[in-house]
Coordinates of C-alpha atoms and ligand atoms in Angstrom, one line a residue:
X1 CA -10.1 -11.2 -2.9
X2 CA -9.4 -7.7 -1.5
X3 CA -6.2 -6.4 -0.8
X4 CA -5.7 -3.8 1.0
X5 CA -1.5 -2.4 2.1
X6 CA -1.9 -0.1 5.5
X7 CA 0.9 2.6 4.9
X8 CA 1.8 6.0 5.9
X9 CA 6.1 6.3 5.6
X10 CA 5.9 7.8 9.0
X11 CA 6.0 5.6 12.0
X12 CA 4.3 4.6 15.0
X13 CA 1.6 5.8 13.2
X14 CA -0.8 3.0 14.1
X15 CA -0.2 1.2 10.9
X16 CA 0.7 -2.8 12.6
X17 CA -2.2 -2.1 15.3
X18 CA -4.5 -1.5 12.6
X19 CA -3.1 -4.1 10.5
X20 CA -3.3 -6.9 13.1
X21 CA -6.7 -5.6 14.5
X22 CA -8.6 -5.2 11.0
X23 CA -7.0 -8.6 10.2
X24 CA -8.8 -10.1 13.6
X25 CA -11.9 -8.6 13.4
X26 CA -12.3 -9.2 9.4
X27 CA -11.7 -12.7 10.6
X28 CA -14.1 -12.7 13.4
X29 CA -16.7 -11.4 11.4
X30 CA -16.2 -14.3 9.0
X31 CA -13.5 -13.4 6.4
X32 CA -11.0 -16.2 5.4
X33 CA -8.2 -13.2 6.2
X34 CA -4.4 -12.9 5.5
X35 CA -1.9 -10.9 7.1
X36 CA 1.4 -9.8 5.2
X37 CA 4.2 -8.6 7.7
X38 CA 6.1 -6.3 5.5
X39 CA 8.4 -5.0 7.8
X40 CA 11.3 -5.9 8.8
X41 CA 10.6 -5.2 12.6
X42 CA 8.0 -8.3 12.4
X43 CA 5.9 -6.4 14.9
X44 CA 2.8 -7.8 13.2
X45 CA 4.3 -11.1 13.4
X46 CA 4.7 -11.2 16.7
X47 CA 1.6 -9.2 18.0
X48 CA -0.3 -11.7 16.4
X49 CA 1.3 -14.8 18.3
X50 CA 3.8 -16.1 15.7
X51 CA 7.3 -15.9 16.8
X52 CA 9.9 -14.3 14.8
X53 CA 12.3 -15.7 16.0
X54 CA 12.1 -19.1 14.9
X55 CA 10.7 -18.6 11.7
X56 CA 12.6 -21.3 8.8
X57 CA 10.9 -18.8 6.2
X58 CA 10.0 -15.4 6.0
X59 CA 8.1 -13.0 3.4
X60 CA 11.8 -12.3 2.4
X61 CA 12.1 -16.0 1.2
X62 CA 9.0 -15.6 -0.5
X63 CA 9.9 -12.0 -2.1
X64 CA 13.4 -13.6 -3.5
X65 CA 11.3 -16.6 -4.6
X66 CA 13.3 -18.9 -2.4
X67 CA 10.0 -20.0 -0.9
X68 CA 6.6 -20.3 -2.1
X69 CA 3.6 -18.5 0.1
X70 CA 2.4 -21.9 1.2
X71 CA 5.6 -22.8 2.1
X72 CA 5.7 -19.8 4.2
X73 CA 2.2 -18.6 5.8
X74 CA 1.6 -19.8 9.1
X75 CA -2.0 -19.8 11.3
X76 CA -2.1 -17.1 13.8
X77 CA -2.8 -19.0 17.3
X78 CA -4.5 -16.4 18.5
X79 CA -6.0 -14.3 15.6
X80 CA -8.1 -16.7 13.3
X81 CA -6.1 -15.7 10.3
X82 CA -2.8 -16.4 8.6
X83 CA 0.1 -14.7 8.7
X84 CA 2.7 -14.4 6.1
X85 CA 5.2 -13.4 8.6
X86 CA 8.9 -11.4 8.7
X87 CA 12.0 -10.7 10.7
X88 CA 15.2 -8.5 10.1
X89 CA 15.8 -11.2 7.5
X90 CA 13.4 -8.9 5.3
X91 CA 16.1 -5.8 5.7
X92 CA 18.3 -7.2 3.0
X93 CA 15.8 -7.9 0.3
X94 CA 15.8 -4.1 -0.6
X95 CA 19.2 -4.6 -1.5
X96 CA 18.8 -8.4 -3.1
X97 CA 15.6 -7.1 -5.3
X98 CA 17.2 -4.2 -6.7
X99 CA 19.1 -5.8 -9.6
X100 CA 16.0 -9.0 -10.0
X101 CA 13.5 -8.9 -12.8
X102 CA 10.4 -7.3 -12.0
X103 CA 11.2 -6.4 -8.6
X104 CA 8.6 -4.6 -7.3
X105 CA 5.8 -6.8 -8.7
X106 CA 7.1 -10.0 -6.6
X107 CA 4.3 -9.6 -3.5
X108 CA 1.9 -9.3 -6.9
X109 CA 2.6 -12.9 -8.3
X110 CA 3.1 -14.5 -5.1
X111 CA -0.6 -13.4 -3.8
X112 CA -2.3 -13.6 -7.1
X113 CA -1.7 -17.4 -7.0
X114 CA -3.3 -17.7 -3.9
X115 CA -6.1 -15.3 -5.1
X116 CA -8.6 -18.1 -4.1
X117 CA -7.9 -18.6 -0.7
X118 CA -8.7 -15.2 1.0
X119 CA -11.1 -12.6 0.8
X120 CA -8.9 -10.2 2.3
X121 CA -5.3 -9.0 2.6
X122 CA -3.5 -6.9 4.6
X123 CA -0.3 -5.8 4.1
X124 CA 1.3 -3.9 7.0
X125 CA 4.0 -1.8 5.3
X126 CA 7.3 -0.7 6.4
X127 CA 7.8 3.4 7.6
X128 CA 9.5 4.2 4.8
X129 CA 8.5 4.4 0.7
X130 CA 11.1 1.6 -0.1
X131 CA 11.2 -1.3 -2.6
X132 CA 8.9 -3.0 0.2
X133 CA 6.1 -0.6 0.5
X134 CA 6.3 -0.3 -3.4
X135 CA 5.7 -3.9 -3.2
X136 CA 2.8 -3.8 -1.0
X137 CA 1.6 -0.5 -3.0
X138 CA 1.6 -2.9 -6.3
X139 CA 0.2 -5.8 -5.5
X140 CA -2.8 -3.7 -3.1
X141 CA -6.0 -2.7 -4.7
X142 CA -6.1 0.2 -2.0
X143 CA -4.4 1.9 0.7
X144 CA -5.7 2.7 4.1
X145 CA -4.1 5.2 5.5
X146 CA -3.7 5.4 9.5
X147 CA -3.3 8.7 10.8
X148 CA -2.9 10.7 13.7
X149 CA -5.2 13.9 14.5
X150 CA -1.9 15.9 15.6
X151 CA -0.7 19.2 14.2
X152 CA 2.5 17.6 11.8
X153 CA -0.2 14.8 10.6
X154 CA -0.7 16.3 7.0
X155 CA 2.7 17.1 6.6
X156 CA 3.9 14.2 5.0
X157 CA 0.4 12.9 3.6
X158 CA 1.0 14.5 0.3
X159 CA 4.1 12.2 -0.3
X160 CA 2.6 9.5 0.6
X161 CA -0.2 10.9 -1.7
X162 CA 2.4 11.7 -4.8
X163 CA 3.5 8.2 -4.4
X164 CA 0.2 6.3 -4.7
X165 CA -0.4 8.6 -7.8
X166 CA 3.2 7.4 -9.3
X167 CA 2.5 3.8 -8.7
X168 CA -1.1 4.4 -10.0
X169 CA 0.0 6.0 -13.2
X170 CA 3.2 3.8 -14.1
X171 CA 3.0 0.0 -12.2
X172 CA -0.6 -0.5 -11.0
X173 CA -3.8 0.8 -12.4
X174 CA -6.4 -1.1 -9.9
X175 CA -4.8 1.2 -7.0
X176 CA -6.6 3.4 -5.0
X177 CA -7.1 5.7 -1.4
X178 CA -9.2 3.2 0.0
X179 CA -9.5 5.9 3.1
X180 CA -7.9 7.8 6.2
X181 CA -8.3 6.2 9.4
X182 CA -7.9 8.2 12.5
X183 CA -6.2 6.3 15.2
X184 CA -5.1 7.1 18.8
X185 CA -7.5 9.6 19.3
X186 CA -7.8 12.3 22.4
X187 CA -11.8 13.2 21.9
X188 CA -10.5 15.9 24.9
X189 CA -7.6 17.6 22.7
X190 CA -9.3 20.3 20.9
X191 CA -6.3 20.4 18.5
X192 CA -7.2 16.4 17.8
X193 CA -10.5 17.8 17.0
X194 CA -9.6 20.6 14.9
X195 CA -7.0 18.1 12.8
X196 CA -9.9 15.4 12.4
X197 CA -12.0 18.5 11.5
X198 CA -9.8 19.4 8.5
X199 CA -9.2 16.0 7.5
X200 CA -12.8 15.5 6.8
X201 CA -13.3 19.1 4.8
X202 CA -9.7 18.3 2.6
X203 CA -10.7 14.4 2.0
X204 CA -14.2 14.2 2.3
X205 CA -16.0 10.6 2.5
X206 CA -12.3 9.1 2.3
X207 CA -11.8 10.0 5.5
X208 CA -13.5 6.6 7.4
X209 CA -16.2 7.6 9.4
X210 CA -14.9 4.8 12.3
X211 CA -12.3 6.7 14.7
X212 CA -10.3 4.9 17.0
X213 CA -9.3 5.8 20.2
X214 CA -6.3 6.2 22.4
X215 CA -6.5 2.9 24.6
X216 CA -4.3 1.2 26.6
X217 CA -5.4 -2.3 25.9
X218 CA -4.7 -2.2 22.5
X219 CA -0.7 -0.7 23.4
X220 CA -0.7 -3.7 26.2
X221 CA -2.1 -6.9 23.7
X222 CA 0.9 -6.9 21.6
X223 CA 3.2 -7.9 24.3
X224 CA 0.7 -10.9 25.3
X225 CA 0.9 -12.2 21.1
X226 CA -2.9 -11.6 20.8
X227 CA -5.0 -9.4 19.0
X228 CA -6.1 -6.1 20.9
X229 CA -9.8 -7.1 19.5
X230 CA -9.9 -10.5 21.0
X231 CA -7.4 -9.7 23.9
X232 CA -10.1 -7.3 25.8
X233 CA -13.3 -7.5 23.5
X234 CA -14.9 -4.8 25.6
X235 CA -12.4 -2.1 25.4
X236 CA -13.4 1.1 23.7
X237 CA -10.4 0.7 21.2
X238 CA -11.1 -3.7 20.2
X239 CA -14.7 -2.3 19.8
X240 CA -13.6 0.7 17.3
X241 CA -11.6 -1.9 15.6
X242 CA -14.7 -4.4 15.0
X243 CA -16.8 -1.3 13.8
X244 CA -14.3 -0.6 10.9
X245 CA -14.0 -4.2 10.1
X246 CA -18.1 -3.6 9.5
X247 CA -17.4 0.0 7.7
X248 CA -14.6 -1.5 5.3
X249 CA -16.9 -4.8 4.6
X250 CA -19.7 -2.3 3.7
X251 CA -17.9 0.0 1.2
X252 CA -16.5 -2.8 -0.4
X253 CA -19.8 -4.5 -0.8
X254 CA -20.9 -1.1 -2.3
X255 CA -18.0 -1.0 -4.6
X256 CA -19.0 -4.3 -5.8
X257 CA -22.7 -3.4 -6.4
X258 CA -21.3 -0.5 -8.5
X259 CA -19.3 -2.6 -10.6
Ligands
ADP1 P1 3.5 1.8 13.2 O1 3.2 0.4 12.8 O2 2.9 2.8 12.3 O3 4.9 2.1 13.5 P2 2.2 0.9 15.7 O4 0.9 0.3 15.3 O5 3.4 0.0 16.0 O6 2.7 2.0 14.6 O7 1.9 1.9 17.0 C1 2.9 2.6 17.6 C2 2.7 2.5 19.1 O8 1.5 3.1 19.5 C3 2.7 1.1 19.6 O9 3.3 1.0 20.9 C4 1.2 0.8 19.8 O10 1.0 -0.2 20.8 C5 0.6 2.1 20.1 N1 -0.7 2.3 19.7 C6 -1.2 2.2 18.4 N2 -2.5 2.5 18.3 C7 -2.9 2.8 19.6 C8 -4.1 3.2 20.2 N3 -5.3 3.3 19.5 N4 -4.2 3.4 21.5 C9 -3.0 3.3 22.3 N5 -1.9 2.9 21.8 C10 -1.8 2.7 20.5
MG2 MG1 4.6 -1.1 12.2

């Protein structure tokens, strides 16, 4: 089982599009594949067709150990994975965890049990480096990191960056930059291109080679509770999402014949 937490403490970044979308084309592709909504928004919840609304439990049961993960997950109707979903319930578990044993370690013990079941996880982390992302950032084995090629796009990063390192160093040694993914891309703005440009020079091969454009159909799928990938399969931005899906199976199965 991989899992992987898409985070970058900025948002509208990209991070639930890519989220949802890797989750639907890793599962179209063949992975059993489980989506964690770790944000209190529940954006992933719902663009993948589960309602937050009427949800009896949440992650936030599950993160205060109120509920157990297979109390909790639910089938996507639309995706082809499961969704371990959240609402606004979630915003008060930053406060609830902050006195509780082992706090940031909770996402951890809840997925390792389930290790069996899935060979991937998402986690679709919060905009913010909070007791949440630290709880996707600890249980992950990598982070993909969604970015936009726009000029205040690195500022920021080396937070981000500084954090992964401190979580590295102190709660979680498997963790790792999995890779930069640049998303709602202008091929026609020469800044985009200059940005993407420097991206590759500063970060090298952990900049994904996979960039995914600006397109409409993936801003419009959400609304509809479908996956962008399976809500117009021909549309330049589903198709960029399928080709990562096949560039993230491919390094890990390189990873794996390294190991
Ligand atoms: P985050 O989770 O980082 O806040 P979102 O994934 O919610 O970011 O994206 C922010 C907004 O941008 C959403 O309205 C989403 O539909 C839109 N969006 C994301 N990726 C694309 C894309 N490749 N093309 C067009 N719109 C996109
Ligand atoms: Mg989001």
């Amino acid at each position: 089982m991989h899992i992987f937490a898409i985070a970058n403490q900025k948002g509208g970044v990209g991070k639930t599009t890519t989220s949802v979308n890797l989750a639907a084309a890793l599962a179209a592709s063949g992975q059993r594949t489980l989506l964690v909504d770790l944000d209190p928004q529940g954006n992933a919840t719902m663009g993948c067709g589960v309602d937050k609304r009427n949800l009896k439990q949440s992650v936030y049961h599950v993160l205060l150990q109120m509920a157990t993960l297979e109390e909790t997950r639910a089938p996507s109707p639309t995706g082809g994975f499961d969704v371990l979903p959240a609402n606004r319930d979630l915003a008060g578990a930053e406060v609830e965890l902050v006195d509780l044993d082992l706090r940031e370690m909770r996402l951890k013990g809840a997925l390792h049990e389930h290790r069996n079941d899935y060979d991937f996880v998402l986690i679709d982390c919060p905009p913010s480096l909070s007791m949440l992302t630290l709880n996707g950032l600890c249980a992950a084995h990598g982070v993909i990191i969604p970015m936009q090629c726009e000029y205040y796009a690195l500022e920021g990063l080396s937070d981000l960056v500084n954090t992964i390192k401190k979580v590295h160093a102190n709660l979680n040694r498997d963790l790792k930059i999995i890779g930069l993914l640049r998303v709602m891309f202008d091929p026609r703005s020469t800044l985009s291109n200059q940005v993407s440009a420097q991206l590759e020079q500063h970060f090298g091969d952990k900049v994904f080679q996979t960039i995914v454009p600006r397109n409409v159909r993936l801003a419009e799928a959400p609304s509809h509770g479908i996956p962008g990938v399976l809500f117009d399969k021909a549309a330049k931005g589903a198709l960029a999402y399928l080709a990562f899906a096949t560039e993230l199976i491919e390094r890990v199965k390189q990873w794996e014949n390294e190991v």
